[in-house]
GROMACS .gro file of C-alpha atoms in nm:
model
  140
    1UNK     CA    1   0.678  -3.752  -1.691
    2UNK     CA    2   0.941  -3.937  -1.519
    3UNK     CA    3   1.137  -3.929  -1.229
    4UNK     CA    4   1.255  -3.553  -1.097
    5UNK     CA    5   1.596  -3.515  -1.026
    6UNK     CA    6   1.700  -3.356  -0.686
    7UNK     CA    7   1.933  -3.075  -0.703
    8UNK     CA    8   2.199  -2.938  -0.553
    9UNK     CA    9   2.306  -2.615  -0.436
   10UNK     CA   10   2.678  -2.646  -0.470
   11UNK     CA   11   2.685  -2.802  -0.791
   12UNK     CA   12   2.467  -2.545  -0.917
   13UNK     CA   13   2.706  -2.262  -0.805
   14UNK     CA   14   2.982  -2.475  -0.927
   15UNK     CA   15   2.846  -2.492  -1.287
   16UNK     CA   16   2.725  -2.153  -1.288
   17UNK     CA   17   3.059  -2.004  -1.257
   18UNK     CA   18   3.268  -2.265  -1.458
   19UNK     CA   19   3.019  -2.158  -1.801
   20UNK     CA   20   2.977  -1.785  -1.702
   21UNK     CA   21   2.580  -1.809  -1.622
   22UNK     CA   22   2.455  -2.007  -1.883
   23UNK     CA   23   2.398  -2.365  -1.720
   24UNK     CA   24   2.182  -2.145  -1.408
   25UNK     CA   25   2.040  -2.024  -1.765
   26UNK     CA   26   1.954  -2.414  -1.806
   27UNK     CA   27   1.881  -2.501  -1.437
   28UNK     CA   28   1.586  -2.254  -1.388
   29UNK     CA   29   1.451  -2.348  -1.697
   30UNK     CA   30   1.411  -2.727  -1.633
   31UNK     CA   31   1.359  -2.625  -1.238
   32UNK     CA   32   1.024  -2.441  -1.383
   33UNK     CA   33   0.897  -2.697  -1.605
   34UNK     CA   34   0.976  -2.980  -1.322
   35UNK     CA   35   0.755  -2.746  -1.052
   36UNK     CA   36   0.480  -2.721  -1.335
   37UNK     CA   37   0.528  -3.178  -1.331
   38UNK     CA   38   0.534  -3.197  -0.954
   39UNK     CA   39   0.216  -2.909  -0.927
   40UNK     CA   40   0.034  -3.051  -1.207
   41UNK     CA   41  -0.299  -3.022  -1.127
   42UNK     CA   42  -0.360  -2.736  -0.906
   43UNK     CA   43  -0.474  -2.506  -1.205
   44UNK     CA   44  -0.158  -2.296  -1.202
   45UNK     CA   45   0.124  -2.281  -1.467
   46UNK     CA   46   0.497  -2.169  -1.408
   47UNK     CA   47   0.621  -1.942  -1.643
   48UNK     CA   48   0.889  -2.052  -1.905
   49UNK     CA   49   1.202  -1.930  -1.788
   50UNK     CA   50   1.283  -1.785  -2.087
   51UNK     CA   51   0.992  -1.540  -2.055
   52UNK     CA   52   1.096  -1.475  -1.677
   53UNK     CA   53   1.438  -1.349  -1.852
   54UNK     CA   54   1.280  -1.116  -2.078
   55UNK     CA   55   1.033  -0.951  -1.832
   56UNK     CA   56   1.319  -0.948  -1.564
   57UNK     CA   57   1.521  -0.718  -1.874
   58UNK     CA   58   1.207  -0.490  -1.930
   59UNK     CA   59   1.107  -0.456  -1.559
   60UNK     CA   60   1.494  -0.414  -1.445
   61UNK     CA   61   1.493  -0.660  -1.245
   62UNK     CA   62   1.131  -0.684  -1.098
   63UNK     CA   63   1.012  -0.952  -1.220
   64UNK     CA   64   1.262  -1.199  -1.133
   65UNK     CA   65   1.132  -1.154  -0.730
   66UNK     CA   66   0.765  -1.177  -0.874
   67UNK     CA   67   0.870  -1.508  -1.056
   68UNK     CA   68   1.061  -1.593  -0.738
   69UNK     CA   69   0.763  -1.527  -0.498
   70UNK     CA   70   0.504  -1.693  -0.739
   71UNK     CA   71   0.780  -2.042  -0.715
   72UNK     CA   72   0.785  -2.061  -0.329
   73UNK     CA   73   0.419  -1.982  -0.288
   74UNK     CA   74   0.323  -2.250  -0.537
   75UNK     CA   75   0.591  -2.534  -0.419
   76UNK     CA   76   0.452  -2.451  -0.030
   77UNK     CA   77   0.097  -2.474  -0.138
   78UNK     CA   78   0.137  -2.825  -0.291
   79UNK     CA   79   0.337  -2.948  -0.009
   80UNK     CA   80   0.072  -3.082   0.155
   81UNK     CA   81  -0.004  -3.340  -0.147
   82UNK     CA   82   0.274  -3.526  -0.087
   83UNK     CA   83   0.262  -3.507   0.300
   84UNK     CA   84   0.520  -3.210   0.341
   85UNK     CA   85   0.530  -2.861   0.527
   86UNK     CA   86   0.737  -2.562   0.384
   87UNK     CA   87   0.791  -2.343   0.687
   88UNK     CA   88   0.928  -2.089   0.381
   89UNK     CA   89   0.688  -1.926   0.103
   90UNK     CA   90   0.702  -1.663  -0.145
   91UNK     CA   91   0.738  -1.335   0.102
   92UNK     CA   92   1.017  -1.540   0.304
   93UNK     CA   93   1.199  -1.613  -0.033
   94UNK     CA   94   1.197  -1.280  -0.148
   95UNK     CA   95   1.362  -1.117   0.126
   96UNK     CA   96   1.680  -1.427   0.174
   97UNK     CA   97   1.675  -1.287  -0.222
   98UNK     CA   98   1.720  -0.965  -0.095
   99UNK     CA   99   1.944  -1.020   0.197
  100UNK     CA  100   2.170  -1.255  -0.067
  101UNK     CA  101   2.111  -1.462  -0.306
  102UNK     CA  102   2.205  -1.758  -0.257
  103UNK     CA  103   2.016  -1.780   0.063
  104UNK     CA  104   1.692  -1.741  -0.168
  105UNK     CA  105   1.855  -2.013  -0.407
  106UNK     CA  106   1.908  -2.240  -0.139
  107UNK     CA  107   1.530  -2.234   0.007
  108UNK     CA  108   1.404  -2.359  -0.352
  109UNK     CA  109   1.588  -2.546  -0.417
  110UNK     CA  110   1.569  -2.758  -0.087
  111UNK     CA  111   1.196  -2.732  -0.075
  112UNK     CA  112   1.195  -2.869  -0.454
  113UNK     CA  113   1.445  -3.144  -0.327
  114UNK     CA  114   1.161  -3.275  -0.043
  115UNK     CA  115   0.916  -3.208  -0.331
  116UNK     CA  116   1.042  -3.456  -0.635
  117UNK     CA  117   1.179  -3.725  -0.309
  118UNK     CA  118   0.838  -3.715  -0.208
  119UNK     CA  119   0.705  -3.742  -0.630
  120UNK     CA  120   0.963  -4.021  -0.688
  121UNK     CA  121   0.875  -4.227  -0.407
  122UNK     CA  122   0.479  -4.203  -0.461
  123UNK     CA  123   0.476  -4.260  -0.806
  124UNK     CA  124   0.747  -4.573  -0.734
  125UNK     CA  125   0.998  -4.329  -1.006
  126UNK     CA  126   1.389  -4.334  -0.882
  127UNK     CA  127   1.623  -4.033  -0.927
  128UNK     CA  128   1.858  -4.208  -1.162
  129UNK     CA  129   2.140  -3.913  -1.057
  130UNK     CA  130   2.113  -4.023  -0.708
  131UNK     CA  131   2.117  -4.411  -0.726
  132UNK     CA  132   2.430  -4.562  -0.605
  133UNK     CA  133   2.624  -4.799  -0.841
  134UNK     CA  134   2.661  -5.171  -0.760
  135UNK     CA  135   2.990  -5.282  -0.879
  136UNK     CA  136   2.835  -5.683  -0.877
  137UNK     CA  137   2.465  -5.584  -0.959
  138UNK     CA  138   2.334  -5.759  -0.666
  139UNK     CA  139   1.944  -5.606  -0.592
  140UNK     CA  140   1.837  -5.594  -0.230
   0.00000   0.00000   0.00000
């Protein structure tokens, strides 16, 4: 269990489309099993992505708003652990899904962003991607 990395929404698009779907393929999968890390505890599991896919396939579609809805719910509910408020749950992400998207992309993934800051700084972990480098090494 180490430190979570904060995403980002651009980069995600940008990697999407450069490999034709398979790193968001990648991204949801890790993005599940780091909300199961930072939720750990509150009796709840999120589904393997890979599972997600195949219901989504057999339900046309369906499921990937259920799995959607179940992610915002459970990242809003646990909020409050590490001194947060999601204004946005499951019902709110849903419908940005609807109305586009990305709009539904960009509300978990922000909310997860607050989430693993908050995780990394209370159990003292850094976000490796995000640390600046020091060309002389000094520490402050």
């Amino acid at each position: 269990m180490g430190a979570k990395i904060e995403r980002s929404i651009v980069g995600y698009y940008f990697y999407s489309i450069i490999t034709l779907g398979i790193y968001s393929l990648v991204f949801w999968g890790k993005y599940s099993k780091d909300v199961n890390d930072l939720c750990e505890g509150d009796g709840k599991k999120t589904m393997k992505f890979k599972y997600v896919m195949l219901l989504s396939i057999i339900t046309v579609g369906i499921f990937w708003f259920v799995w959607r809805y179940q992610l915002a719910k459970r990242l809003k509910e646990n909020a409050e652990r590490y001194d947060l408020k999601f204004r946005e749950g499951g019902v709110a992400v849903v419908i940005l899904t609807i109305l586009g998207i990305i709009f539904g992309d960009y509300v978990l993934i922000k909310n997860f962003n607050k989430m693993a800051k908050a995780y990394n700084d209370y159990n003292g972990l850094t976000d490796e991607a995000n640390e600046k480098f020091d060309l002389f090494g000094d520490e402050e």
